[in-house]
Tab-separated table of C-alpha atoms and ligand atoms in Angstrom:
chain	number	residue	atom	x	y	z
A	1	MET	CA	22.388	-40.071	-7.119
A	2	THR	CA	20.516	-37.046	-6.820
A	3	ASP	CA	18.779	-35.700	-10.278
A	4	ASN	CA	15.075	-35.618	-9.051
A	5	LEU	CA	16.091	-33.122	-7.340
A	6	PHE	CA	16.540	-30.981	-10.365
A	7	LYS	CA	13.093	-31.615	-12.277
A	8	PRO	CA	10.600	-29.089	-12.485
A	9	PHE	CA	7.375	-29.184	-10.120
A	10	ALA	CA	4.226	-27.839	-10.546
A	11	LEU	CA	3.264	-26.508	-7.452
A	12	ASN	CA	-0.478	-26.253	-9.277
A	13	ASP	CA	-1.451	-24.717	-12.723
A	14	SER	CA	0.033	-21.082	-11.792
A	15	ILE	CA	3.103	-21.907	-10.177
A	16	GLN	CA	5.870	-24.272	-11.465
A	17	LEU	CA	9.154	-24.196	-9.866
A	18	LYS	CA	12.299	-25.212	-12.023
A	19	ASN	CA	13.492	-27.467	-8.912
A	20	ARG	CA	12.674	-29.026	-6.240
A	21	ILE	CA	15.133	-27.603	-3.689
A	22	VAL	CA	13.530	-24.178	-1.502
A	23	MET	CA	15.159	-22.011	0.122
A	24	ALA	CA	13.736	-22.769	3.520
A	25	PRO	CA	12.569	-19.450	5.816
A	26	LEU	CA	15.825	-18.101	8.119
A	27	THR	CA	15.383	-15.245	10.270
A	28	ARG	CA	18.572	-13.076	9.838
A	29	CYS	CA	17.599	-10.129	12.059
A	30	MET	CA	19.227	-7.561	9.479
A	31	ALA	CA	15.553	-5.237	8.466
A	32	ASP	CA	16.575	-1.575	9.220
A	33	ASP	CA	15.435	0.012	13.017
A	34	ASN	CA	11.602	0.848	10.858
A	35	LEU	CA	11.890	-2.829	9.802
A	36	VAL	CA	12.217	-2.089	6.447
A	37	PRO	CA	14.042	-4.756	4.199
A	38	THR	CA	17.358	-3.119	2.831
A	39	GLN	CA	18.947	-3.249	-0.321
A	40	ALA	CA	21.572	-6.057	1.141
A	41	MET	CA	18.978	-8.183	1.647
A	42	ALA	CA	17.948	-7.657	-1.532
A	43	ASN	CA	21.450	-8.973	-3.436
A	44	TYR	CA	21.001	-11.769	-0.517
A	45	TYR	CA	17.739	-13.020	-2.053
A	46	ALA	CA	18.621	-12.576	-5.342
A	47	LYS	CA	22.133	-14.668	-5.276
A	48	ARG	CA	19.702	-17.606	-4.401
A	49	ALA	CA	17.185	-17.347	-6.615
A	50	ASP	CA	18.812	-20.518	-8.523
A	51	SER	CA	16.569	-22.346	-6.178
A	52	GLY	CA	12.863	-23.648	-6.898
A	53	LEU	CA	11.398	-21.215	-4.615
A	54	ILE	CA	12.607	-18.927	-2.193
A	55	ILE	CA	10.337	-18.556	1.080
A	56	THR	CA	11.477	-15.463	2.970
A	57	GLU	CA	12.957	-14.889	6.536
A	58	ALA	CA	9.705	-15.033	8.731
A	59	THR	CA	8.109	-11.136	8.235
A	60	ILE	CA	5.760	-9.874	11.147
A	61	ILE	CA	2.416	-8.650	9.710
A	62	ARG	CA	2.206	-6.211	12.587
A	63	PRO	CA	3.667	-4.575	15.739
A	64	ASP	CA	3.414	-6.850	18.517
A	65	GLY	CA	4.532	-9.842	16.972
A	66	GLN	CA	7.774	-9.165	16.854
A	67	GLY	CA	10.150	-11.407	18.905
A	68	TYR	CA	13.771	-10.557	17.710
A	69	PRO	CA	15.282	-7.454	16.736
A	70	ASN	CA	15.217	-6.004	12.913
A	71	THR	CA	12.746	-8.786	11.838
A	72	PRO	CA	11.431	-7.199	8.792
A	73	GLY	CA	7.323	-6.573	8.895
A	74	ILE	CA	4.820	-6.072	6.049
A	75	PHE	CA	2.173	-3.801	7.493
A	76	SER	CA	3.982	-0.243	6.903
A	77	SER	CA	4.264	1.170	3.281
A	78	GLU	CA	7.855	1.816	3.631
A	79	GLN	CA	8.398	-2.011	3.865
A	80	ILE	CA	6.082	-2.605	1.398
A	81	LYS	CA	8.713	-0.511	-0.898
A	82	GLY	CA	11.327	-2.196	0.637
A	83	TRP	CA	10.092	-6.141	0.135
A	84	ARG	CA	9.622	-4.388	-4.035
A	85	LYS	CA	13.505	-4.116	-4.046
A	86	VAL	CA	13.632	-7.651	-3.468
A	87	THR	CA	11.385	-9.353	-5.306
A	88	GLN	CA	12.382	-7.518	-8.442
A	89	ALA	CA	15.867	-8.985	-7.547
A	90	VAL	CA	15.169	-11.944	-7.372
A	91	HIS	CA	12.693	-12.114	-10.181
A	92	ASP	CA	15.302	-10.056	-12.104
A	93	LYS	CA	17.368	-13.653	-11.684
A	94	GLY	CA	14.314	-15.600	-13.036
A	95	GLY	CA	13.968	-16.907	-9.512
A	96	LYS	CA	10.161	-17.409	-7.114
A	97	ILE	CA	9.771	-16.111	-3.568
A	98	PHE	CA	7.003	-16.634	-1.164
A	99	LEU	CA	7.017	-14.030	1.666
A	100	GLN	CA	6.601	-15.786	5.288
A	101	LEU	CA	3.807	-14.035	7.302
A	102	TRP	CA	4.640	-14.076	11.315
A	103	HIS	CA	3.139	-13.015	14.785
A	104	THR	CA	5.263	-14.623	17.638
A	105	GLY	CA	2.280	-14.339	19.966
A	106	ARG	CA	3.950	-15.171	23.261
A	107	VAL	CA	6.871	-15.509	22.028
A	108	ALA	CA	6.671	-11.757	21.606
A	109	HIS	CA	8.347	-9.060	24.012
A	110	PRO	CA	6.925	-5.512	24.288
A	111	TYR	CA	9.995	-4.211	24.475
A	112	PHE	CA	10.292	-4.339	20.502
A	113	PHE	CA	6.932	-2.586	20.087
A	114	ASP	CA	6.636	-0.198	23.259
A	115	GLY	CA	3.953	-2.322	24.197
A	116	GLU	CA	2.140	-3.098	27.671
A	117	TYR	CA	1.347	-7.024	27.265
A	118	VAL	CA	1.885	-9.500	24.152
A	119	LEU	CA	-0.897	-11.546	23.208
A	120	ALA	CA	-1.417	-15.317	23.110
A	121	PRO	CA	-4.130	-17.852	23.061
A	122	SER	CA	-3.997	-18.273	26.955
A	123	ALA	CA	-1.857	-16.112	29.996
A	124	GLU	CA	0.674	-18.999	29.263
A	125	ARG	CA	4.413	-17.710	29.952
A	126	ILE	CA	7.142	-19.376	28.549
A	127	ASP	CA	9.634	-20.038	30.972
A	128	ASP	CA	12.675	-18.481	28.909
A	129	SER	CA	14.356	-15.258	27.855
A	130	VAL	CA	14.932	-13.895	23.946
A	131	PRO	CA	17.865	-15.427	21.943
A	132	ARG	CA	21.282	-12.757	21.823
A	133	MET	CA	19.122	-10.596	24.700
A	134	ARG	CA	18.643	-12.935	27.404
A	135	GLU	CA	18.005	-9.526	29.530
A	136	LEU	CA	14.607	-9.613	27.825
A	137	THR	CA	12.718	-12.429	30.273
A	138	TYR	CA	9.138	-13.588	28.120
A	139	THR	CA	6.385	-12.084	29.874
A	140	THR	CA	2.710	-13.900	31.129
A	141	PRO	CA	0.653	-12.821	27.514
A	142	LYS	CA	-2.678	-11.772	27.326
A	143	PRO	CA	-5.389	-14.025	26.278
A	144	ALA	CA	-6.589	-12.498	23.292
A	145	SER	CA	-10.385	-11.571	23.065
A	146	ILE	CA	-12.371	-12.587	20.436
A	147	PRO	CA	-12.876	-9.412	18.520
A	148	GLU	CA	-8.509	-9.977	19.342
A	149	ILE	CA	-8.631	-13.164	17.486
A	150	GLN	CA	-10.781	-11.564	14.724
A	151	GLN	CA	-8.713	-8.882	14.497
A	152	LEU	CA	-5.718	-11.144	13.937
A	153	VAL	CA	-7.032	-12.953	11.199
A	154	GLN	CA	-7.614	-9.514	9.433
A	155	ASP	CA	-4.359	-8.657	10.000
A	156	TYR	CA	-2.880	-12.064	8.769
A	157	VAL	CA	-5.065	-10.770	5.467
A	158	GLN	CA	-4.042	-7.313	5.103
A	159	ALA	CA	-0.262	-9.158	5.299
A	160	ALA	CA	-1.085	-11.532	2.669
A	161	LYS	CA	-2.513	-8.337	0.985
A	162	ASN	CA	0.149	-6.242	0.801
A	163	ALA	CA	2.884	-9.014	-0.330
A	164	MET	CA	0.586	-9.165	-3.299
A	165	ARG	CA	1.374	-5.587	-3.539
A	166	ALA	CA	5.171	-6.321	-3.078
A	167	GLY	CA	5.443	-8.250	-5.906
A	168	PHE	CA	5.487	-11.789	-4.099
A	169	ASP	CA	4.492	-15.165	-5.668
A	170	GLY	CA	2.522	-16.216	-2.959
A	171	VAL	CA	2.967	-16.457	1.022
A	172	GLU	CA	3.868	-19.067	3.559
A	173	VAL	CA	1.551	-18.688	6.759
A	174	HIS	CA	4.060	-19.484	9.455
A	175	GLY	CA	2.004	-21.916	12.036
A	176	ALA	CA	5.059	-23.727	13.142
A	177	ASN	CA	7.744	-23.643	15.434
A	178	GLY	CA	5.728	-22.427	18.684
A	179	TYR	CA	4.614	-18.943	17.130
A	180	LEU	CA	1.357	-17.815	17.787
A	181	ILE	CA	-0.651	-19.955	15.551
A	182	ASP	CA	1.103	-22.987	16.635
A	183	GLN	CA	0.220	-21.891	20.144
A	184	PHE	CA	-3.473	-22.268	19.449
A	185	LEU	CA	-2.697	-26.009	18.200
A	186	HIS	CA	-0.963	-27.059	21.590
A	187	HIS	CA	-2.163	-27.764	25.086
A	188	ASP	CA	0.873	-26.778	26.570
A	189	ALA	CA	-0.137	-22.951	25.243
A	190	ASN	CA	-3.878	-23.319	24.159
A	191	LYS	CA	-6.125	-23.764	27.635
A	192	ARG	CA	-9.274	-21.733	25.987
A	193	THR	CA	-12.927	-22.667	27.072
A	194	ASP	CA	-14.389	-20.734	24.108
A	195	GLU	CA	-14.514	-22.318	20.045
A	196	TYR	CA	-10.835	-21.375	20.222
A	197	GLY	CA	-9.650	-24.052	22.803
A	198	GLN	CA	-10.164	-27.437	24.301
A	199	THR	CA	-11.564	-29.671	21.202
A	200	PRO	CA	-9.673	-30.658	18.198
A	201	GLU	CA	-12.102	-28.414	16.276
A	202	ASN	CA	-11.940	-25.355	17.727
A	203	MET	CA	-7.779	-25.690	18.712
A	204	SER	CA	-8.158	-25.738	14.590
A	205	ARG	CA	-10.438	-22.337	14.183
A	206	PHE	CA	-7.566	-20.030	14.195
A	207	ALA	CA	-4.919	-21.811	11.076
A	208	LEU	CA	-8.504	-22.625	9.156
A	209	GLN	CA	-9.506	-19.300	9.468
A	210	ILE	CA	-6.558	-17.570	8.430
A	211	VAL	CA	-5.275	-19.727	5.401
A	212	ASP	CA	-8.919	-19.572	4.424
A	213	GLN	CA	-9.602	-15.793	4.298
A	214	ILE	CA	-5.843	-15.337	3.206
A	215	ALA	CA	-6.685	-17.979	0.343
A	216	GLN	CA	-10.009	-16.140	-0.603
A	217	ASN	CA	-8.256	-13.140	-1.173
A	218	ILE	CA	-5.114	-13.778	-3.049
A	219	GLY	CA	-6.418	-17.669	-4.390
A	220	TRP	CA	-5.384	-20.838	-2.789
A	221	GLU	CA	-2.380	-21.551	-5.323
A	222	LYS	CA	-0.871	-18.167	-3.676
A	223	THR	CA	-1.216	-19.752	-0.370
A	224	ALA	CA	0.798	-22.153	1.822
A	225	LEU	CA	1.251	-23.257	5.130
A	226	ARG	CA	4.250	-24.474	7.602
A	227	ILE	CA	3.353	-26.251	10.974
A	228	SER	CA	5.073	-28.246	13.558
A	229	PRO	CA	2.915	-31.238	14.626
A	230	GLY	CA	5.769	-32.481	16.858
A	231	ALA	CA	6.391	-29.559	19.455
A	232	TYR	CA	10.380	-28.919	20.186
A	233	PHE	CA	10.884	-25.042	20.593
A	234	ASN	CA	9.041	-22.758	22.348
A	235	MET	CA	6.417	-25.358	23.136
A	236	THR	CA	6.083	-28.689	25.343
A	237	GLY	CA	4.486	-31.532	23.288
A	238	ASP	CA	1.242	-33.333	25.069
A	239	GLU	CA	-0.568	-36.546	23.545
A	240	ARG	CA	-3.413	-34.994	22.948
A	241	ASP	CA	-1.830	-32.629	20.321
A	242	ARG	CA	-1.860	-35.823	17.608
A	243	ASP	CA	-5.578	-35.550	17.589
A	244	VAL	CA	-5.482	-31.581	16.712
A	245	PHE	CA	-3.415	-32.127	14.004
A	246	GLU	CA	-5.034	-34.886	12.817
A	247	TYR	CA	-8.154	-32.775	12.510
A	248	LEU	CA	-6.314	-30.231	10.849
A	249	LEU	CA	-4.868	-32.119	8.151
A	250	ALA	CA	-8.041	-33.786	7.732
A	251	GLN	CA	-9.237	-29.802	7.008
A	252	LEU	CA	-6.739	-29.289	5.081
A	253	GLU	CA	-6.610	-31.730	2.885
A	254	LYS	CA	-10.206	-30.647	1.488
A	255	ARG	CA	-8.822	-27.386	0.214
A	256	ASN	CA	-5.901	-26.449	-2.035
A	257	LEU	CA	-3.053	-25.104	-0.260
A	258	ALA	CA	0.382	-24.285	-2.709
A	259	TYR	CA	2.197	-26.634	-0.737
A	260	LEU	CA	2.636	-27.912	3.266
A	261	HIS	CA	5.764	-27.397	4.379
A	262	MET	CA	7.275	-29.389	7.863
A	263	GLY	CA	8.297	-26.925	10.663
A	264	LEU	CA	11.316	-29.110	11.909
A	265	PHE	CA	15.312	-28.302	12.681
A	266	ASP	CA	15.818	-32.082	12.333
A	267	ASP	CA	13.807	-34.570	10.908
A	268	SER	CA	15.702	-37.551	12.851
A	269	MET	CA	13.385	-36.871	15.998
A	270	LYS	CA	10.641	-38.703	16.876
A	271	PHE	CA	8.119	-37.534	19.005
A	272	ASP	CA	6.140	-40.514	20.578
A	273	TYR	CA	2.378	-39.092	20.553
A	274	LEU	CA	3.093	-38.947	16.843
A	275	SER	CA	4.445	-42.567	16.678
A	276	GLY	CA	7.788	-41.319	15.015
A	277	SER	CA	8.529	-38.635	12.747
A	278	ALA	CA	6.233	-35.228	12.491
A	279	THR	CA	6.666	-35.977	8.681
A	280	ASP	CA	5.691	-39.645	8.153
A	281	PHE	CA	2.973	-38.292	10.469
A	282	VAL	CA	1.729	-35.687	8.475
A	283	ARG	CA	2.964	-37.729	5.257
A	284	LYS	CA	-0.007	-40.148	6.556
A	285	ASN	CA	-2.884	-37.855	7.387
A	286	TYR	CA	-2.154	-35.689	4.122
A	287	SER	CA	-1.926	-36.829	0.476
A	288	LYS	CA	-0.961	-33.144	-1.440
A	289	THR	CA	2.221	-31.566	-1.528
A	290	LEU	CA	4.358	-31.450	1.100
A	291	MET	CA	8.020	-30.129	1.699
A	292	GLY	CA	10.653	-31.990	3.527
A	293	VAL	CA	13.085	-29.529	5.741
A	294	GLY	CA	15.780	-30.908	8.975
A	295	GLY	CA	18.821	-31.508	8.651
A	296	TYR	CA	19.116	-33.063	4.894
A	297	ASN	CA	21.810	-32.666	2.115
A	298	ALA	CA	21.259	-33.439	-1.496
A	299	GLN	CA	22.025	-37.042	-1.380
A	300	THR	CA	19.520	-37.818	2.000
A	301	GLY	CA	16.951	-34.959	0.367
A	302	SER	CA	16.794	-36.914	-2.721
A	303	GLU	CA	16.881	-40.316	-1.234
A	304	ALA	CA	13.461	-39.228	0.965
A	305	ILE	CA	11.647	-37.736	-2.460
A	306	GLU	CA	12.499	-41.200	-3.946
A	307	GLN	CA	10.970	-42.967	-1.128
A	308	ASN	CA	8.177	-40.363	-0.879
A	309	ARG	CA	8.578	-38.832	2.369
A	310	PHE	CA	7.464	-35.663	0.825
A	311	ASP	CA	7.731	-33.846	-2.690
A	312	LEU	CA	9.972	-30.907	-1.998
A	313	LEU	CA	13.273	-30.482	-0.580
A	314	ALA	CA	13.774	-26.902	1.666
A	315	ILE	CA	17.036	-26.445	2.826
A	316	GLY	CA	18.057	-23.827	5.419
A	317	ARG	CA	21.795	-23.423	6.868
A	318	PRO	CA	23.647	-24.913	4.069
A	319	PHE	CA	22.188	-21.678	1.887
A	320	ILE	CA	23.688	-19.280	4.538
A	321	ALA	CA	26.700	-20.890	4.259
A	322	ASN	CA	26.524	-20.957	0.275
A	323	PRO	CA	24.609	-18.640	-1.772
A	324	ASP	CA	25.559	-21.066	-5.049
A	325	TYR	CA	23.998	-23.782	-3.431
A	326	ILE	CA	22.172	-24.671	-6.707
A	327	GLY	CA	25.294	-24.378	-8.582
A	328	LYS	CA	27.677	-26.188	-6.449
A	329	LEU	CA	25.636	-28.713	-6.305
A	330	GLN	CA	25.430	-29.095	-10.158
A	331	SER	CA	29.208	-28.815	-10.153
A	332	GLY	CA	29.690	-31.080	-7.576
A	333	GLU	CA	31.617	-28.397	-5.500
A	334	THR	CA	32.799	-29.009	-2.040
A	335	LEU	CA	29.995	-26.919	0.186
A	336	THR	CA	31.245	-24.461	2.732
A	337	GLU	CA	29.943	-25.842	6.268
A	338	TYR	CA	27.727	-23.831	8.237
A	339	ASN	CA	28.388	-22.044	11.758
A	340	ASP	CA	26.469	-19.930	13.857
A	341	GLU	CA	28.886	-17.070	13.298
A	342	MET	CA	27.875	-16.690	9.247
A	343	LEU	CA	24.986	-15.393	11.069
A	344	ALA	CA	26.306	-11.977	11.800
A	345	GLU	CA	26.834	-10.894	8.637
A	346	LEU	CA	24.708	-11.359	5.027
A	347	VAL	CA	26.526	-12.487	2.370
B	401	FNR	C1	15.546	-20.876	11.517
B	401	FNR	N1	14.082	-21.364	11.069
B	401	FNR	C2	12.958	-20.784	11.019
B	401	FNR	N2	11.935	-21.308	10.473
B	401	FNR	C3	10.752	-20.388	9.847
B	401	FNR	O1	9.635	-20.564	9.820
B	401	FNR	N3	10.736	-18.942	10.285
B	401	FNR	C4	12.453	-18.683	10.074
B	401	FNR	O2	11.957	-17.480	9.980
B	401	FNR	C5	13.759	-19.076	10.727
B	401	FNR	N4	14.424	-18.968	10.944
B	401	FNR	C6	15.658	-19.725	11.102
B	401	FNR	C7	16.932	-19.199	11.545
B	401	FNR	C8	17.922	-19.613	11.742
B	401	FNR	C9	19.249	-19.341	11.781
B	401	FNR	C10	17.762	-20.929	11.458
B	401	FNR	C11	19.382	-21.639	12.022
B	401	FNR	C12	16.652	-21.732	11.647
B	401	FNR	C13	13.924	-23.366	10.787
B	401	FNR	C14	14.519	-23.473	9.408
B	401	FNR	O3	13.737	-23.119	8.065
B	401	FNR	C15	14.710	-25.139	8.884
B	401	FNR	O4	13.453	-25.579	8.966
B	401	FNR	C16	15.737	-25.195	9.708
B	401	FNR	O5	17.078	-24.877	10.027
B	401	FNR	C17	16.355	-26.716	9.191
B	401	FNR	O6	17.383	-26.891	8.253
B	401	FNR	P1	18.157	-26.914	8.089
B	401	FNR	O7	19.165	-25.747	8.171
B	401	FNR	O8	18.606	-28.192	8.800
B	401	FNR	O9	18.436	-27.111	5.977
B	402	8K6	C1	12.898	-19.418	14.224
B	402	8K6	C2	13.247	-18.167	14.535
B	402	8K6	C3	14.649	-17.568	15.178
B	402	8K6	C4	15.203	-16.290	15.147
B	402	8K6	C5	16.251	-16.623	15.872
B	402	8K6	C6	17.362	-16.806	15.227
B	402	8K6	C7	18.413	-17.951	15.888
B	402	8K6	C8	18.113	-19.408	15.427
B	402	8K6	C9	18.911	-20.103	16.392
B	402	8K6	C10	18.565	-21.787	15.701
B	402	8K6	C11	18.109	-22.397	17.266
B	402	8K6	C12	17.188	-23.705	16.888
B	402	8K6	C13	16.873	-24.339	18.263
B	402	8K6	C14	16.415	-25.248	17.459
B	402	8K6	C15	15.670	-26.098	18.463
B	402	8K6	C16	16.319	-27.414	18.562
B	402	8K6	C17	15.944	-28.651	19.406
B	402	8K6	C18	15.847	-29.838	19.131
């Protein structure tokens, strides 16, 4: 029984989702060379408009946020125009769509934006290279100065405003998976000794400034956040990180995000310093709308909602393999299995 997935869900007074299945944000590296969304991307998203909500692939807020080839942007008027095609196509099919706002921080590479360095909280390099471009080794980032941090916050806000101009129903701030915002939230990447480092309050400051200032401009009902309390991607966990996320969640509890989204590839992962799964840790510390994700199917996701582990279910890879995922669930048709080769093409 998966009936609970097909019940409408109100994110708030202004946004009603027709079901509880959300298309997870999925980087596809298919924007054009000016990082403009294409007609093929509009078609791809429109095919998935029968989900309760689409969250777009991560979209960079400014050039130095880029860490992978052909990831779309939301900082030029051409990009805004390209996204308008996408939102129009999704809305024409009766769907809802949020834009995921991204800066990769130390996971960026100067190669992509012809720059000299990348910005991050501290000069902590990741010992790896860019996926699918292994000749590009990550560089030691430049620790962002206070004015540079303030500019970054402003650029997130501008990107959110641009998203509104492009017709999105809201934005999800990408605070997960080891990228810039997450780098402030974990001791592995944040060694600062100023008001953005060392203590849970300081380490949470950047994330909270971004969501607060975006919400001031576009409204809390349109502002969402994705976080990864458990480090697993481009990041090493530290037991002190728990205090940071307890503080952050207590602060978020006082606000009215549209939803909070888990940044996870696999929700069966356990984290010692969180005493179990990251999702259960967040649920314990945060009572508002929570979106779960990571290795679920309709059955296991429906059970997790039934058990009150989270409220909305995000589905990633199966949506790449099955544009008509929702229709197939409803008709009981067999789903196509995802494999990595499917990333080569937008279907
Ligand atoms: C991802 N994921 C991801 N997450 C995110 O916040 N922004 C992104 O742009 C991407 N891009 C991305 C690309 C690809 C190819 C994969 C496989 C994953 C993570 C994604 O949103 C989701 O959390 C995971 O895929 C786990 O869900 P599933 O696939 O097990 O349902
Ligand atoms: C998150 C954006 C990634 C953009 C590149 C697309 C390739 C994604 C491939 C997925 C890699 C999965 C790594 C997950 C680590 C899990 C460790 C348990």
